[in-house]
Amino acid sequence: MDGNILEDMRGALRGPITVPQDPAYDSARRIYNAMIDRRPAAIVRCADAGDVMDAVDFVREHDLELAVRGGGHSGAGLCLVDDAVTLDLAPMRWVRVDPVARTARVGGGSLLADLDHATHAFGLGVPAGIMSTTGVGGLTLGGGHGHLTRKYGLTVDSLIAADVVMADGSFVTTSESEHPDLFWALRGGGGNFGVVTSFRFRLHPVADVVVGVTLWPVEQTRDVLRWYREFLPQAPEDLSGFFALLAVPPGPPFPEEIHGHKMCGVVWCWTGDPDAVEGAVAAVREPAPPAFHFTAPMPYPVFQAMFDELIPAGLQWYWRGDFFDAIPDEAIDVHAKYGENLPTALSTMHLYPVDGAAHRVDAADSAWGYRDATWSGVIGGVDPDPANAETIRRWCVDYWQDLHPHSMGGAYVNFIGADESQDRVKATYREHYDRLGGIKHRYDPENLFHANQNIKPSG
């Protein structure tokens, strides 16, 4: 970056700017996925919306590349681009709860941990994610699903307003009554339309939940998945449970005799009467006797943080996803094959339920393209050792290629890999893609915001 431009930016912004010559540069460019090793020209830590507006103006006026980082959890690493300017929203971590109106305003750099902590104090929450280290911004803009989706819908179904810095540096507040086309696009359209500096969410009753984990030997994957595909969609919406293939981590609550064993299982979340949970999941014995079954009441934020230490920042990650409306026997055979051949102890596959309340929102009401999906699947190759990066990538790609013919064609946009084609983005938005392209042309005709799963402007 030209030195004069850099000094002008430093003079105009409240937040610090880190460049390659600075001692803190390597730590500043580090994100959740250690497989991503990119070197931006500058990292601008934006203190507030004013910083974002000024930084966007500088980038646009000097014809620089731009990327935006909220929580830095992007598996595809889209928040970093070589030789570009990354707008880092991390200083904008704040949550303001209105317990009477049951709403929360959330800064664009906030993590789910911030949101869950602030809302839990009032017995409230937002359906969002399964890990507290995830950024609110990226998850929301992709649509957002998690433990509470069957009960309360997608994250964007609870979004009621957003403050956005546009490509021309202007600032707008958008909702169903203000810039409604932009608001529609933000609900699932990713980071294509601007920099969201704050979100406003409708909150729902969420206090303590009952958490459950049921595991079976991986050899029983076929029987368990045949049972799961029938059981969960018919279960009360107070019960959610994502299916997983995994190697059992060494630690509580798992007994030592199953540590490291390859298993299939379900992670349960029950929001109903705590005394009724065992009745709700009594059917877990139907496919086969579980090797492990555990339930316990837990504050919702504790549950959201349960996997944080198991898969911390700094691991090698490669993932791909797809939507599914059914789990046919042919797909079950694929899951069984790759589950028995997990390449590393942390590699996994999850099927998240996205039915229930999410199905009661009309497909035309948001940019999310798959209201008819029942599961959102993700295959994740994970390991701490960079030497295993190609091994986990190959397993993930092979698994995905064998499974994809049994999918609906598109994926949760946050589960699309960086090396996937533009056709995958189009498949993800289905009939909404053309409308999104028109909105993109209206608000960002030069495609300034293109470091994302990009929607091309179309006039």
Short mmCIF file of C-alpha atoms in Angstrom, two decimals:
data_model
loop_
_atom_site.label_atom_id
_atom_site.label_comp_id
_atom_site.label_asym_id
_atom_site.label_seq_id
_atom_site.Cartn_x
_atom_site.Cartn_y
_atom_site.Cartn_z
CA MET A 1 0.00 0.00 0.00
CA ASP A 2 1.20 3.49 -0.86
CA GLY A 3 2.66 5.14 2.24
CA ASN A 4 0.71 8.36 1.77
CA ILE A 5 -2.59 6.47 1.55
CA LEU A 6 -1.69 4.58 4.71
CA GLU A 7 -0.90 7.75 6.62
CA ASP A 8 -4.11 9.40 5.41
CA MET A 9 -6.09 6.40 6.63
CA ARG A 10 -4.36 6.41 10.00
CA GLY A 11 -5.16 10.08 10.38
CA ALA A 12 -8.83 9.61 9.57
CA LEU A 13 -9.67 6.49 11.60
CA ARG A 14 -10.00 5.94 15.33
CA GLY A 15 -9.01 2.28 15.17
CA PRO A 16 -5.44 1.05 14.60
CA ILE A 17 -4.12 -0.15 11.24
CA THR A 18 -1.69 -3.08 11.10
CA VAL A 19 0.59 -3.64 8.09
CA PRO A 20 3.18 -6.34 7.27
CA GLN A 21 6.04 -4.37 8.82
CA ASP A 22 4.35 -4.28 12.24
CA PRO A 23 5.33 -6.80 14.96
CA ALA A 24 1.65 -7.63 15.58
CA TYR A 25 0.92 -8.36 11.90
CA ASP A 26 1.02 -12.16 12.04
CA SER A 27 -1.29 -12.32 15.05
CA ALA A 28 -3.61 -9.71 13.50
CA ARG A 29 -4.06 -11.74 10.30
CA ARG A 30 -4.66 -15.02 12.10
CA ILE A 31 -8.18 -16.45 11.76
CA TYR A 32 -9.99 -19.54 13.04
CA ASN A 33 -8.93 -21.78 10.13
CA ALA A 34 -5.14 -22.16 10.19
CA MET A 35 -5.19 -23.65 6.68
CA ILE A 36 -5.74 -20.07 5.45
CA ASP A 37 -2.39 -18.25 5.19
CA ARG A 38 -3.00 -14.96 3.40
CA ARG A 39 -1.19 -11.65 3.71
CA PRO A 40 -3.41 -8.58 3.43
CA ALA A 41 -1.81 -5.21 2.75
CA ALA A 42 -3.47 -3.77 5.83
CA ILE A 43 -5.82 -4.80 8.62
CA VAL A 44 -8.03 -1.96 9.80
CA ARG A 45 -9.57 -2.47 13.23
CA CYS A 46 -12.73 -0.41 12.98
CA ALA A 47 -13.76 1.22 16.24
CA ASP A 48 -17.25 2.18 15.07
CA ALA A 49 -19.49 2.72 12.05
CA GLY A 50 -17.66 5.97 11.28
CA ASP A 51 -14.41 4.07 10.86
CA VAL A 52 -16.13 1.61 8.53
CA MET A 53 -17.55 4.43 6.40
CA ASP A 54 -14.17 6.16 6.09
CA ALA A 55 -12.33 2.91 5.40
CA VAL A 56 -14.78 1.91 2.66
CA ASP A 57 -14.31 5.35 1.07
CA PHE A 58 -10.51 4.99 1.12
CA VAL A 59 -10.63 1.52 -0.40
CA ARG A 60 -13.05 2.54 -3.15
CA GLU A 61 -11.36 5.83 -4.02
CA HIS A 62 -7.91 4.21 -4.27
CA ASP A 63 -9.10 1.13 -6.16
CA LEU A 64 -7.95 -1.30 -3.46
CA GLU A 65 -9.23 -4.80 -2.73
CA LEU A 66 -11.55 -5.15 0.27
CA ALA A 67 -12.46 -7.96 2.68
CA VAL A 68 -14.51 -7.86 5.88
CA ARG A 69 -13.88 -9.83 9.06
CA GLY A 70 -16.51 -10.20 11.76
CA GLY A 71 -15.69 -13.15 14.00
CA GLY A 72 -12.98 -14.58 11.70
CA HIS A 73 -14.70 -17.99 11.69
CA SER A 74 -14.93 -18.26 7.89
CA GLY A 75 -13.98 -21.81 6.94
CA ALA A 76 -13.22 -20.61 3.42
CA GLY A 77 -11.08 -17.77 4.77
CA LEU A 78 -13.02 -15.14 2.81
CA CYS A 79 -12.26 -12.48 5.41
CA LEU A 80 -8.64 -12.34 4.23
CA VAL A 81 -7.36 -11.58 0.72
CA ASP A 82 -3.70 -11.26 -0.28
CA ASP A 83 -2.64 -7.61 -0.73
CA ALA A 84 -6.12 -6.36 0.18
CA VAL A 85 -7.49 -4.27 3.04
CA THR A 86 -9.35 -6.28 5.70
CA LEU A 87 -11.89 -4.33 7.74
CA ASP A 88 -11.74 -6.04 11.12
CA LEU A 89 -14.91 -5.43 13.14
CA ALA A 90 -13.57 -7.12 16.30
CA PRO A 91 -13.57 -3.87 18.34
CA MET A 92 -17.31 -3.62 17.73
CA ARG A 93 -18.19 -6.38 20.23
CA TRP A 94 -21.19 -5.24 22.21
CA VAL A 95 -24.76 -6.31 22.94
CA ARG A 96 -27.64 -4.16 24.23
CA VAL A 97 -30.71 -6.09 25.42
CA ASP A 98 -34.17 -4.58 25.82
CA PRO A 99 -35.88 -7.19 28.03
CA VAL A 100 -39.27 -5.49 27.82
CA ALA A 101 -39.37 -5.37 24.01
CA ARG A 102 -37.47 -8.70 23.89
CA THR A 103 -34.95 -7.38 21.39
CA ALA A 104 -31.17 -7.07 21.26
CA ARG A 105 -28.84 -4.84 19.28
CA VAL A 106 -25.55 -6.54 18.51
CA GLY A 107 -22.29 -5.02 17.25
CA GLY A 108 -20.96 -6.32 13.94
CA GLY A 109 -17.83 -7.83 15.52
CA SER A 110 -19.65 -9.74 18.25
CA LEU A 111 -19.37 -13.47 18.82
CA LEU A 112 -22.19 -15.81 19.75
CA ALA A 113 -20.65 -15.95 23.22
CA ASP A 114 -21.33 -12.22 23.61
CA LEU A 115 -24.91 -12.55 22.39
CA ASP A 116 -25.69 -15.64 24.45
CA HIS A 117 -24.22 -14.20 27.65
CA ALA A 118 -26.11 -10.91 27.40
CA THR A 119 -29.48 -12.40 26.49
CA HIS A 120 -29.32 -15.36 28.91
CA ALA A 121 -29.37 -12.97 31.86
CA PHE A 122 -32.97 -12.22 30.88
CA GLY A 123 -33.97 -15.79 30.02
CA LEU A 124 -33.89 -14.98 26.31
CA GLY A 125 -31.91 -16.00 23.25
CA VAL A 126 -31.55 -16.19 19.46
CA PRO A 127 -31.45 -19.39 17.37
CA ALA A 128 -27.84 -19.24 16.19
CA GLY A 129 -25.05 -21.77 15.80
CA ILE A 130 -23.51 -24.53 17.90
CA MET A 131 -20.23 -22.87 18.98
CA SER A 132 -19.80 -19.71 21.01
CA THR A 133 -16.68 -18.63 19.08
CA THR A 134 -18.66 -18.14 15.85
CA GLY A 135 -19.13 -14.56 14.66
CA VAL A 136 -22.69 -13.23 14.79
CA GLY A 137 -22.25 -11.33 11.51
CA GLY A 138 -21.11 -14.08 9.18
CA LEU A 139 -23.51 -16.62 10.61
CA THR A 140 -26.50 -14.27 10.36
CA LEU A 141 -25.79 -13.04 6.85
CA GLY A 142 -25.55 -16.65 5.65
CA GLY A 143 -28.98 -17.40 7.14
CA GLY A 144 -27.92 -19.07 10.36
CA HIS A 145 -29.03 -22.34 11.94
CA GLY A 146 -28.31 -24.07 15.23
CA HIS A 147 -29.70 -25.94 18.21
CA LEU A 148 -32.87 -23.82 18.38
CA THR A 149 -33.82 -23.81 14.69
CA ARG A 150 -36.61 -26.39 14.94
CA LYS A 151 -38.15 -24.37 17.79
CA TYR A 152 -37.56 -20.77 16.63
CA GLY A 153 -36.42 -20.87 12.99
CA LEU A 154 -33.29 -19.62 11.28
CA THR A 155 -31.22 -16.79 12.71
CA VAL A 156 -32.48 -14.45 9.96
CA ASP A 157 -36.06 -15.24 10.95
CA SER A 158 -35.32 -13.32 14.17
CA LEU A 159 -33.53 -10.41 12.44
CA ILE A 160 -35.66 -7.25 12.51
CA ALA A 161 -33.19 -4.53 11.47
CA ALA A 162 -29.56 -3.89 10.54
CA ASP A 163 -27.25 -0.89 10.23
CA VAL A 164 -25.21 -1.16 7.03
CA VAL A 165 -22.35 0.77 5.44
CA MET A 166 -22.85 0.65 1.69
CA ALA A 167 -20.31 0.51 -1.14
CA ASP A 168 -20.57 4.29 -1.65
CA GLY A 169 -19.67 4.86 2.02
CA SER A 170 -23.18 5.85 3.03
CA PHE A 171 -24.90 4.51 6.15
CA VAL A 172 -28.43 3.09 6.14
CA THR A 173 -30.71 1.31 8.56
CA THR A 174 -32.67 -1.44 6.87
CA SER A 175 -35.75 -3.37 7.97
CA GLU A 176 -39.02 -4.60 6.48
CA SER A 177 -40.12 -0.94 6.18
CA GLU A 178 -36.77 0.73 5.33
CA HIS A 179 -34.88 -0.40 2.23
CA PRO A 180 -36.92 -3.64 2.28
CA ASP A 181 -35.14 -5.09 -0.77
CA LEU A 182 -31.80 -4.75 0.99
CA PHE A 183 -33.24 -6.25 4.16
CA TRP A 184 -34.56 -9.21 2.17
CA ALA A 185 -31.12 -9.75 0.59
CA LEU A 186 -29.24 -9.56 3.89
CA ARG A 187 -31.30 -12.46 5.24
CA GLY A 188 -29.17 -15.17 3.67
CA GLY A 189 -27.33 -13.31 0.90
CA GLY A 190 -23.99 -13.25 2.71
CA GLY A 191 -21.64 -10.27 2.82
CA ASN A 192 -22.43 -9.17 -0.72
CA PHE A 193 -24.34 -5.97 -0.02
CA GLY A 194 -22.44 -3.95 2.56
CA VAL A 195 -20.74 -3.98 5.96
CA VAL A 196 -23.26 -4.63 8.72
CA THR A 197 -22.14 -2.65 11.76
CA SER A 198 -25.03 -3.77 13.98
CA PHE A 199 -27.93 -6.21 13.99
CA ARG A 200 -31.22 -6.02 15.83
CA PHE A 201 -32.81 -9.34 16.78
CA ARG A 202 -36.14 -10.45 18.16
CA LEU A 203 -35.48 -12.59 21.25
CA HIS A 204 -37.18 -15.81 22.37
CA PRO A 205 -37.57 -17.55 25.74
CA VAL A 206 -34.42 -19.62 26.33
CA ALA A 207 -33.13 -20.40 29.80
CA ASP A 208 -31.65 -23.73 30.78
CA VAL A 209 -31.89 -26.55 28.26
CA VAL A 210 -31.33 -30.26 28.61
CA VAL A 211 -28.32 -31.44 26.64
CA GLY A 212 -27.96 -35.02 25.49
CA VAL A 213 -25.37 -37.11 23.69
CA THR A 214 -26.11 -40.61 22.40
CA LEU A 215 -23.37 -42.65 20.71
CA TRP A 216 -23.29 -45.98 18.87
CA PRO A 217 -20.32 -47.83 17.32
CA VAL A 218 -19.68 -46.55 13.80
CA GLU A 219 -20.52 -50.00 12.42
CA GLN A 220 -24.15 -49.27 13.36
CA THR A 221 -24.32 -46.10 11.25
CA ARG A 222 -26.77 -47.63 8.77
CA ASP A 223 -29.26 -48.71 11.42
CA VAL A 224 -28.99 -45.46 13.36
CA LEU A 225 -29.40 -43.19 10.33
CA ARG A 226 -32.43 -45.18 9.10
CA TRP A 227 -33.98 -44.63 12.53
CA TYR A 228 -32.92 -40.97 12.80
CA ARG A 229 -34.34 -39.96 9.39
CA GLU A 230 -37.79 -41.14 10.51
CA PHE A 231 -37.66 -40.16 14.19
CA LEU A 232 -36.48 -36.55 14.27
CA PRO A 233 -38.82 -34.89 11.72
CA GLN A 234 -41.78 -36.33 13.68
CA ALA A 235 -40.40 -35.34 17.11
CA PRO A 236 -41.75 -32.34 19.06
CA GLU A 237 -40.06 -29.06 18.11
CA ASP A 238 -38.78 -28.79 21.68
CA LEU A 239 -36.35 -31.53 20.65
CA SER A 240 -33.49 -30.89 18.25
CA GLY A 241 -30.66 -33.25 17.53
CA PHE A 242 -27.89 -33.19 14.96
CA PHE A 243 -26.43 -36.43 13.69
CA ALA A 244 -22.64 -36.77 13.72
CA LEU A 245 -19.84 -39.11 12.70
CA LEU A 246 -16.86 -38.68 15.02
CA ALA A 247 -14.01 -40.13 17.01
CA VAL A 248 -14.83 -39.88 20.72
CA PRO A 249 -12.73 -37.16 22.35
CA PRO A 250 -10.62 -38.08 25.41
CA GLY A 251 -12.40 -36.45 28.32
CA PRO A 252 -15.65 -36.11 30.22
CA PRO A 253 -18.45 -36.96 29.96
CA PHE A 254 -17.16 -39.88 27.88
CA PRO A 255 -15.84 -42.98 29.71
CA GLU A 256 -12.23 -43.89 29.05
CA GLU A 257 -13.08 -47.19 27.40
CA ILE A 258 -14.59 -45.44 24.35
CA HIS A 259 -12.01 -42.64 23.99
CA GLY A 260 -10.77 -42.48 20.40
CA HIS A 261 -13.34 -44.95 19.11
CA LYS A 262 -15.12 -44.11 15.88
CA MET A 263 -18.80 -43.59 16.56
CA CYS A 264 -22.01 -42.26 15.10
CA GLY A 265 -24.29 -40.28 17.35
CA VAL A 266 -26.78 -37.52 18.01
CA VAL A 267 -26.25 -34.35 20.06
CA TRP A 268 -29.62 -33.44 21.56
CA CYS A 269 -31.08 -30.13 22.74
CA TRP A 270 -34.38 -30.24 24.66
CA THR A 271 -36.18 -26.96 25.46
CA GLY A 272 -39.25 -28.51 27.08
CA ASP A 273 -39.96 -29.69 30.63
CA PRO A 274 -36.63 -31.03 31.96
CA ASP A 275 -38.40 -33.96 33.60
CA ALA A 276 -39.76 -35.06 30.22
CA VAL A 277 -36.46 -35.35 28.36
CA GLU A 278 -35.90 -39.08 28.86
CA GLY A 279 -39.35 -39.77 27.50
CA ALA A 280 -38.62 -37.57 24.50
CA VAL A 281 -35.46 -39.50 23.62
CA ALA A 282 -36.51 -42.94 24.87
CA ALA A 283 -36.51 -44.16 21.27
CA VAL A 284 -32.69 -44.00 21.13
CA ARG A 285 -32.67 -47.69 22.05
CA GLU A 286 -34.67 -48.67 18.97
CA PRO A 287 -31.88 -48.84 16.34
CA ALA A 288 -29.41 -50.58 18.69
CA PRO A 289 -28.33 -50.34 22.34
CA PRO A 290 -26.23 -47.16 22.64
CA ALA A 291 -22.59 -47.41 23.65
CA PHE A 292 -23.10 -44.15 25.56
CA HIS A 293 -26.11 -42.06 26.54
CA PHE A 294 -26.01 -38.91 28.62
CA THR A 295 -28.44 -36.10 29.46
CA ALA A 296 -28.01 -33.13 31.79
CA PRO A 297 -29.61 -29.72 32.34
CA MET A 298 -27.32 -26.88 31.34
CA PRO A 299 -27.51 -23.11 30.86
CA TYR A 300 -27.86 -22.44 27.15
CA PRO A 301 -24.59 -20.41 26.89
CA VAL A 302 -22.68 -23.29 28.50
CA PHE A 303 -24.09 -25.67 25.92
CA GLN A 304 -23.12 -23.28 23.12
CA ALA A 305 -19.53 -23.30 24.41
CA MET A 306 -19.36 -27.07 24.93
CA PHE A 307 -17.33 -27.75 21.77
CA ASP A 308 -15.10 -24.67 21.91
CA GLU A 309 -12.15 -26.37 23.60
CA LEU A 310 -12.49 -29.51 21.50
CA ILE A 311 -12.04 -27.59 18.22
CA PRO A 312 -10.26 -24.35 19.10
CA ALA A 313 -8.94 -21.74 16.71
CA GLY A 314 -5.70 -22.63 14.93
CA LEU A 315 -6.56 -26.04 13.46
CA GLN A 316 -6.39 -27.04 9.82
CA TRP A 317 -9.92 -27.05 8.35
CA TYR A 318 -11.46 -28.02 5.06
CA TRP A 319 -15.23 -28.32 4.69
CA ARG A 320 -18.05 -28.70 2.22
CA GLY A 321 -21.80 -28.89 2.65
CA ASP A 322 -25.15 -29.63 1.03
CA PHE A 323 -28.87 -29.46 1.78
CA PHE A 324 -30.97 -32.63 1.99
CA ASP A 325 -34.72 -33.20 1.98
CA ALA A 326 -34.31 -36.93 2.60
CA ILE A 327 -31.67 -39.45 3.65
CA PRO A 328 -32.04 -42.34 1.19
CA ASP A 329 -30.41 -45.72 1.76
CA GLU A 330 -27.81 -44.92 -0.93
CA ALA A 331 -26.73 -41.82 1.02
CA ILE A 332 -26.60 -43.84 4.23
CA ASP A 333 -24.17 -46.23 2.54
CA VAL A 334 -21.92 -43.26 1.70
CA HIS A 335 -22.01 -42.01 5.31
CA ALA A 336 -21.19 -45.47 6.62
CA LYS A 337 -18.22 -45.83 4.26
CA TYR A 338 -16.60 -42.51 5.12
CA GLY A 339 -17.49 -42.67 8.81
CA GLU A 340 -15.51 -45.88 9.12
CA ASN A 341 -12.57 -44.11 7.45
CA LEU A 342 -12.36 -40.83 9.35
CA PRO A 343 -8.87 -39.57 8.46
CA THR A 344 -8.08 -37.81 11.75
CA ALA A 345 -9.40 -37.70 15.31
CA LEU A 346 -11.21 -34.37 14.80
CA SER A 347 -12.64 -34.93 11.32
CA THR A 348 -16.42 -35.22 11.32
CA MET A 349 -19.74 -34.99 9.50
CA HIS A 350 -22.84 -33.27 10.85
CA LEU A 351 -26.47 -33.22 9.69
CA TYR A 352 -28.27 -30.24 11.25
CA PRO A 353 -32.09 -30.23 11.24
CA VAL A 354 -33.55 -27.16 9.52
CA ASP A 355 -37.22 -28.06 9.64
CA GLY A 356 -39.90 -27.15 12.20
CA ALA A 357 -40.26 -23.38 12.59
CA ALA A 358 -37.90 -22.76 9.66
CA HIS A 359 -40.41 -24.46 7.37
CA ARG A 360 -43.22 -22.12 8.40
CA VAL A 361 -41.53 -19.08 6.78
CA ASP A 362 -42.44 -18.59 3.14
CA ALA A 363 -39.64 -19.23 0.66
CA ALA A 364 -40.17 -15.76 -0.84
CA ASP A 365 -39.67 -13.93 2.47
CA SER A 366 -35.85 -14.07 2.57
CA ALA A 367 -32.84 -14.82 0.40
CA TRP A 368 -32.40 -18.26 2.03
CA GLY A 369 -33.10 -20.59 -0.86
CA TYR A 370 -33.95 -23.90 0.82
CA ARG A 371 -37.02 -23.61 3.04
CA ASP A 372 -37.91 -27.11 1.88
CA ALA A 373 -34.68 -28.67 3.17
CA THR A 374 -34.85 -30.94 6.22
CA TRP A 375 -31.13 -31.14 6.94
CA SER A 376 -28.08 -28.96 6.35
CA GLY A 377 -25.04 -31.20 6.10
CA VAL A 378 -21.37 -30.38 6.49
CA ILE A 379 -18.30 -32.58 6.07
CA GLY A 380 -15.29 -31.26 7.95
CA GLY A 381 -11.72 -32.48 7.64
CA VAL A 382 -9.95 -31.20 10.77
CA ASP A 383 -6.47 -31.68 12.22
CA PRO A 384 -3.84 -29.60 14.04
CA ASP A 385 -0.94 -30.72 11.80
CA PRO A 386 -0.39 -28.82 8.51
CA ALA A 387 1.22 -31.99 7.14
CA ASN A 388 -2.23 -33.57 7.13
CA ALA A 389 -3.91 -30.74 5.22
CA GLU A 390 -4.08 -32.60 1.92
CA THR A 391 -5.27 -35.81 3.63
CA ILE A 392 -8.25 -34.11 5.25
CA ARG A 393 -9.04 -32.14 2.10
CA ARG A 394 -9.01 -35.28 -0.06
CA TRP A 395 -11.26 -37.21 2.36
CA CYS A 396 -13.71 -34.32 2.48
CA VAL A 397 -13.85 -33.83 -1.30
CA ASP A 398 -14.22 -37.57 -1.99
CA TYR A 399 -16.96 -37.88 0.63
CA TRP A 400 -18.79 -34.84 -0.75
CA GLN A 401 -18.56 -36.04 -4.35
CA ASP A 402 -20.05 -39.41 -3.44
CA LEU A 403 -22.81 -37.84 -1.34
CA HIS A 404 -23.71 -34.84 -3.51
CA PRO A 405 -25.88 -36.79 -6.01
CA HIS A 406 -28.25 -37.50 -3.08
CA SER A 407 -28.50 -33.81 -2.10
CA MET A 408 -30.84 -31.01 -3.18
CA GLY A 409 -28.03 -29.37 -5.17
CA GLY A 410 -27.11 -26.33 -3.05
CA ALA A 411 -25.60 -25.74 0.38
CA TYR A 412 -25.73 -23.43 3.37
CA VAL A 413 -23.59 -20.63 1.96
CA ASN A 414 -21.26 -20.64 4.98
CA PHE A 415 -20.40 -24.28 4.24
CA ILE A 416 -19.24 -23.70 0.66
CA GLY A 417 -15.49 -24.12 0.21
CA ALA A 418 -13.30 -21.36 -1.20
CA ASP A 419 -12.37 -23.52 -4.20
CA GLU A 420 -15.93 -24.31 -5.29
CA SER A 421 -17.43 -22.86 -8.46
CA GLN A 422 -19.78 -19.98 -9.11
CA ASP A 423 -22.36 -22.58 -10.09
CA ARG A 424 -22.44 -23.69 -6.44
CA VAL A 425 -23.36 -20.17 -5.36
CA LYS A 426 -26.14 -20.06 -7.95
CA ALA A 427 -27.39 -23.46 -6.83
CA THR A 428 -27.45 -22.25 -3.24
CA TYR A 429 -29.80 -19.34 -4.02
CA ARG A 430 -31.87 -21.15 -6.64
CA GLU A 431 -34.62 -18.90 -8.05
CA HIS A 432 -33.53 -16.05 -5.75
CA TYR A 433 -30.17 -15.61 -7.51
CA ASP A 434 -31.42 -13.28 -10.25
CA ARG A 435 -33.27 -11.07 -7.75
CA LEU A 436 -30.16 -10.92 -5.59
CA GLY A 437 -28.09 -9.94 -8.62
CA GLY A 438 -30.45 -7.03 -9.27
CA ILE A 439 -30.24 -5.84 -5.66
CA LYS A 440 -26.47 -6.19 -5.83
CA HIS A 441 -26.44 -3.99 -8.95
CA ARG A 442 -28.50 -1.34 -7.16
CA TYR A 443 -26.33 -1.15 -4.04
CA ASP A 444 -22.89 -2.34 -5.22
CA PRO A 445 -22.73 -2.07 -9.03
CA GLU A 446 -18.91 -2.25 -9.12
CA ASN A 447 -18.87 -5.35 -6.89
CA LEU A 448 -16.67 -3.77 -4.22
CA PHE A 449 -17.87 -6.45 -1.79
CA HIS A 450 -16.67 -9.51 -3.70
CA ALA A 451 -14.51 -11.30 -1.11
CA ASN A 452 -17.40 -13.67 -0.30
CA GLN A 453 -19.43 -16.37 -1.99
CA ASN A 454 -20.08 -13.76 -4.62
CA ILE A 455 -23.33 -12.72 -6.24
CA LYS A 456 -22.56 -10.85 -9.44
CA PRO A 457 -24.31 -7.50 -10.08
CA SER A 458 -26.89 -7.83 -12.85
CA GLY A 459 -28.64 -4.77 -14.25
#
